[in-house]
Short mmCIF file of N, CA, C and O in Angstrom, two decimals:
data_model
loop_
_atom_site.label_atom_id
_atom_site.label_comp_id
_atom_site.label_asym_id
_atom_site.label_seq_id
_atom_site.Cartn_x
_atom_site.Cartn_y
_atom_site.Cartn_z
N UNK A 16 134.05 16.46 43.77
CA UNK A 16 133.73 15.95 45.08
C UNK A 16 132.74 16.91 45.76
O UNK A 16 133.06 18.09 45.57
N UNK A 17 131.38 16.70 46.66
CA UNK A 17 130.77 17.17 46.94
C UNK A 17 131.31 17.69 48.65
O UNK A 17 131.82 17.02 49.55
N UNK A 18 131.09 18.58 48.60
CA UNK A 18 131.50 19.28 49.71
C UNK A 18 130.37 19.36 51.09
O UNK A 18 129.38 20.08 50.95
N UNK A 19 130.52 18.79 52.07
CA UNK A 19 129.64 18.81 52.93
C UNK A 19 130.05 19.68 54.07
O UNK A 19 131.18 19.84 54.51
N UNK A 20 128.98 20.19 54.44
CA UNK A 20 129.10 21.44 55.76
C UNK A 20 128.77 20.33 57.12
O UNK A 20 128.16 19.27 57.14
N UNK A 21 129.56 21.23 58.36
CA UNK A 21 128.82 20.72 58.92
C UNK A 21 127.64 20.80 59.73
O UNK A 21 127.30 21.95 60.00
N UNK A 22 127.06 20.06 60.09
CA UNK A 22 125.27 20.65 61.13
C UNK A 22 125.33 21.91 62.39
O UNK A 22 125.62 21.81 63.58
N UNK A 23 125.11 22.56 61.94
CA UNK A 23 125.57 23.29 63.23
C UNK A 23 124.16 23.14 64.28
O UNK A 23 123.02 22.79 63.96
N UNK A 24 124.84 23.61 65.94
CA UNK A 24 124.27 22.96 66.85
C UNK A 24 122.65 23.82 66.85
O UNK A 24 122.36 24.83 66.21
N UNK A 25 121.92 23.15 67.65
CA UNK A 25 120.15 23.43 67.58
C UNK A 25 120.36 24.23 69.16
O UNK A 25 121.07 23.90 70.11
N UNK A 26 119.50 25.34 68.98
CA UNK A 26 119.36 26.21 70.41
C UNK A 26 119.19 25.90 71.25
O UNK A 26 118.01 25.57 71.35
N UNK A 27 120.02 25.70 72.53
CA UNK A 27 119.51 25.51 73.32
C UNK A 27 118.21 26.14 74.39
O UNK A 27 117.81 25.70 75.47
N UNK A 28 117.85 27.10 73.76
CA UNK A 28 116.90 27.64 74.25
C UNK A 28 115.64 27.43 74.09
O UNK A 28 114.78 27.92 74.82
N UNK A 29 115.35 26.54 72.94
CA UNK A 29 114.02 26.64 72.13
C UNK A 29 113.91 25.24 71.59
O UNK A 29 112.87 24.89 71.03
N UNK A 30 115.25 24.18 71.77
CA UNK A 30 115.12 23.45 71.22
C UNK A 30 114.95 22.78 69.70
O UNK A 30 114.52 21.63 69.59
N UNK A 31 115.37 23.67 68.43
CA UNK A 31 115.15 23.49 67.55
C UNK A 31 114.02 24.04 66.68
O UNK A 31 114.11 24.12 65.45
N UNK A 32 112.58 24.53 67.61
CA UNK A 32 111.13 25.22 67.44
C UNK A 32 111.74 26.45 67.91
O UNK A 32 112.00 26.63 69.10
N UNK A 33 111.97 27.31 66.99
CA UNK A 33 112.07 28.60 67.47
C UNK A 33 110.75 29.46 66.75
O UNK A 33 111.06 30.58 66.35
N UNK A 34 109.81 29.17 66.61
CA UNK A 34 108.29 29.93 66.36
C UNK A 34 107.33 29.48 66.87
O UNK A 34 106.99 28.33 66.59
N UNK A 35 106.65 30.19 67.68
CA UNK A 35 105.07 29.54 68.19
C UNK A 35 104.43 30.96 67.63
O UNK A 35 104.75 32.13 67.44
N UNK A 36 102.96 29.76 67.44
CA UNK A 36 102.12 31.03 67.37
C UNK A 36 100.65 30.67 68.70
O UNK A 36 100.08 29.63 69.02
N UNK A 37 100.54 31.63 69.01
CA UNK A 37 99.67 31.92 70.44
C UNK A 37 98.55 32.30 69.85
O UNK A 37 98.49 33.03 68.86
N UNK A 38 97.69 31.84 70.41
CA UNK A 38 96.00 32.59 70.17
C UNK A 38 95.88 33.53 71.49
O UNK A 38 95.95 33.27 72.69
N UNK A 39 95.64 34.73 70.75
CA UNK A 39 95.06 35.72 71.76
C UNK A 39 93.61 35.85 73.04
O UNK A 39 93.35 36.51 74.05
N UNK A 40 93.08 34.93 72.33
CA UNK A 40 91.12 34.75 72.64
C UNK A 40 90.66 36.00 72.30
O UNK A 40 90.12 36.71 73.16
N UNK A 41 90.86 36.48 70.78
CA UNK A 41 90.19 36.99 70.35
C UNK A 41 89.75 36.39 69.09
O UNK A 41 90.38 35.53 68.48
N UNK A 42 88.39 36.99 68.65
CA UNK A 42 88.14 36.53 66.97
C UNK A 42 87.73 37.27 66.44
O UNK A 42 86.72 37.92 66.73
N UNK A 43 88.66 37.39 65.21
CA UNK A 43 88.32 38.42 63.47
C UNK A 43 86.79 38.80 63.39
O UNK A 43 85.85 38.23 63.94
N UNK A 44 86.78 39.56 62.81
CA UNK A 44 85.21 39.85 62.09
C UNK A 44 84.92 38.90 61.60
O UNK A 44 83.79 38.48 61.86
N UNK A 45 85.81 38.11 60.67
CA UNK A 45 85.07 36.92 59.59
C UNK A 45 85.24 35.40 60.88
O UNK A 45 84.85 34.30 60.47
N UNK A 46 85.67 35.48 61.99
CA UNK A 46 85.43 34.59 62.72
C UNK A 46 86.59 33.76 63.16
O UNK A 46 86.60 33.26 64.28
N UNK A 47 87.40 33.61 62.47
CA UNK A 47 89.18 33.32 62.81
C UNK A 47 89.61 34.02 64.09
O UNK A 47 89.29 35.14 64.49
N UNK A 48 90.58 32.89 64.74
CA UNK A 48 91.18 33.50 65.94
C UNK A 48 91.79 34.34 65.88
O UNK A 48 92.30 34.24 64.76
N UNK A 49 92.30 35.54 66.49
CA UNK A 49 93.55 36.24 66.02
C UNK A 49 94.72 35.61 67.11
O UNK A 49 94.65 35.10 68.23
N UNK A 50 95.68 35.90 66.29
CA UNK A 50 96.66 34.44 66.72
C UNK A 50 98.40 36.33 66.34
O UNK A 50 98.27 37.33 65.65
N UNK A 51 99.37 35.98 67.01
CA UNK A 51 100.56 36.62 67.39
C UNK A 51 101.45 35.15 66.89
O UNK A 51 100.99 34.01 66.89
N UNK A 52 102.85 35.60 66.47
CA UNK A 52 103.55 34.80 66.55
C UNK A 52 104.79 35.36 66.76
O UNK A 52 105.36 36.27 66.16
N UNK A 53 105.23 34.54 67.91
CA UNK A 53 106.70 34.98 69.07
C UNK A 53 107.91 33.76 68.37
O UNK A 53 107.77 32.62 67.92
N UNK A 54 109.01 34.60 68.54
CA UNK A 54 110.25 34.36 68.12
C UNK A 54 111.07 34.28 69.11
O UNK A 54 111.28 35.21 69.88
N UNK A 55 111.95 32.49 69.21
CA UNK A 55 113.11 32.38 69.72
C UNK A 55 114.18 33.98 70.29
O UNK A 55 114.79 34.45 69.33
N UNK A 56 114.33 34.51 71.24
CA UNK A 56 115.08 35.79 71.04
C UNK A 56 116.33 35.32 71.58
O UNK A 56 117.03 36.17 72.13
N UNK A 57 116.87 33.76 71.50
CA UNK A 57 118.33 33.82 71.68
C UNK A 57 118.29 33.63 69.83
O UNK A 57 118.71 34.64 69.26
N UNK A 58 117.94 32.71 69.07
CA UNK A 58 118.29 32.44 67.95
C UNK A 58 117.84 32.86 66.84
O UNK A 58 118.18 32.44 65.73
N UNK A 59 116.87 33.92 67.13
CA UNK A 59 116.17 34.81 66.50
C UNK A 59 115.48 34.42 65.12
O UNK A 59 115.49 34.87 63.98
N UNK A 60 114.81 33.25 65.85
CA UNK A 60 113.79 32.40 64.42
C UNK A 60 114.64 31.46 63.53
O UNK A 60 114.18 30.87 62.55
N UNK A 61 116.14 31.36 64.04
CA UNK A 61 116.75 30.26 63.06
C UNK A 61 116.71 28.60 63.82
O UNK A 61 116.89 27.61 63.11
N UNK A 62 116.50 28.48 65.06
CA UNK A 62 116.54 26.94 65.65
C UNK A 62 117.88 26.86 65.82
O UNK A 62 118.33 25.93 66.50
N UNK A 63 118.77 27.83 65.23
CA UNK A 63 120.36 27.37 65.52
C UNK A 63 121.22 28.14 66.01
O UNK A 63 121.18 29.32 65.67
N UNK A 64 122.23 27.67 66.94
CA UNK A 64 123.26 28.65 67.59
C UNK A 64 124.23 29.19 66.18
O UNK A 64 124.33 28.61 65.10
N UNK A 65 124.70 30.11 66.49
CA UNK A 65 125.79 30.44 66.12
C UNK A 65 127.25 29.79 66.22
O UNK A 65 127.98 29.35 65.33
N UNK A 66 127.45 29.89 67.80
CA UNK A 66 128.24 29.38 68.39
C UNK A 66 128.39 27.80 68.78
O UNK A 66 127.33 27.22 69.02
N UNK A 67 129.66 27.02 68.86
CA UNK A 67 129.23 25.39 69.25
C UNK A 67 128.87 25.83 70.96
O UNK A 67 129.29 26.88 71.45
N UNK A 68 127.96 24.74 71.80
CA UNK A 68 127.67 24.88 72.57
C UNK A 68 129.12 24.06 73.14
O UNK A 68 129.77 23.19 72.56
N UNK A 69 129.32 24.56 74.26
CA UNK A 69 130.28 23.58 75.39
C UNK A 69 129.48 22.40 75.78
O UNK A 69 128.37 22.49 76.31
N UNK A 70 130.17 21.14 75.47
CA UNK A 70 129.61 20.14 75.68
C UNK A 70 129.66 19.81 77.49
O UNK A 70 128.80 19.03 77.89
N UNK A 71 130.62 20.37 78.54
CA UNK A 71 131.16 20.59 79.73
C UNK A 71 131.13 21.67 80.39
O UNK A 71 131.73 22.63 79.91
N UNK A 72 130.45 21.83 81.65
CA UNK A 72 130.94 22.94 82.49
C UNK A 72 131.54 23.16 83.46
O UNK A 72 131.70 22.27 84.30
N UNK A 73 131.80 23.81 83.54
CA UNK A 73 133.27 23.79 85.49
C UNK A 73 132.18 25.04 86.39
O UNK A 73 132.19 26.26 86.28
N UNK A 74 131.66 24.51 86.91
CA UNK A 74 130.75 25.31 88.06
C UNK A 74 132.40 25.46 89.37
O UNK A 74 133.27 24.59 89.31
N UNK A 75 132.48 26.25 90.07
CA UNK A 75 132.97 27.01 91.09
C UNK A 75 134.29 27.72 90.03
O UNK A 75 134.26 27.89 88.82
N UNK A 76 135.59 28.11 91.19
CA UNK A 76 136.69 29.13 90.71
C UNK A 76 137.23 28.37 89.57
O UNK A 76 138.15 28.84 88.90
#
C-alpha cells in the first residue's frame, strides 16, 4: 500500500513564492543585469510552514 503524506501548509508570508530575484539597475561588463536574489525569511526558501497555521483567532483576553 502506498503511503501518502500529508501537504503541509504554504507560508503565510510569501504565499507559496518564497524567491524573488530583483534587478539592481546595474549591468555586467558583458551587458546582463546584475540581479540579487532575496529569500522568504519566515520559511527560509521552502514556500512551507513548519507548523499548521491556526485556521481561527481570538483577538482580546
Amino acid at each position: 500500500m502506498p503511503q501518502h503524506t500529508r501537504p503541509r501548509p504554504i507560508c503565510g508570508h510569501c504565499d507559496g513564492f518564497p524567491a524573488v530575484t530583483i534587478t539592481t539597475g546595474t549591468r555586467t561588463p558583458d551587458g546582463q543585469r546584475q540581479t540579487i536574489t532575496a529569500n522568504c525569511p519566515a520559511c527560509h526558501g521552502t514556500g512551507h510552514t513548519t507548523t499548521p497555521v491556526r485556521a481561527h483567532s481570538r483577538i482580546g483576553a
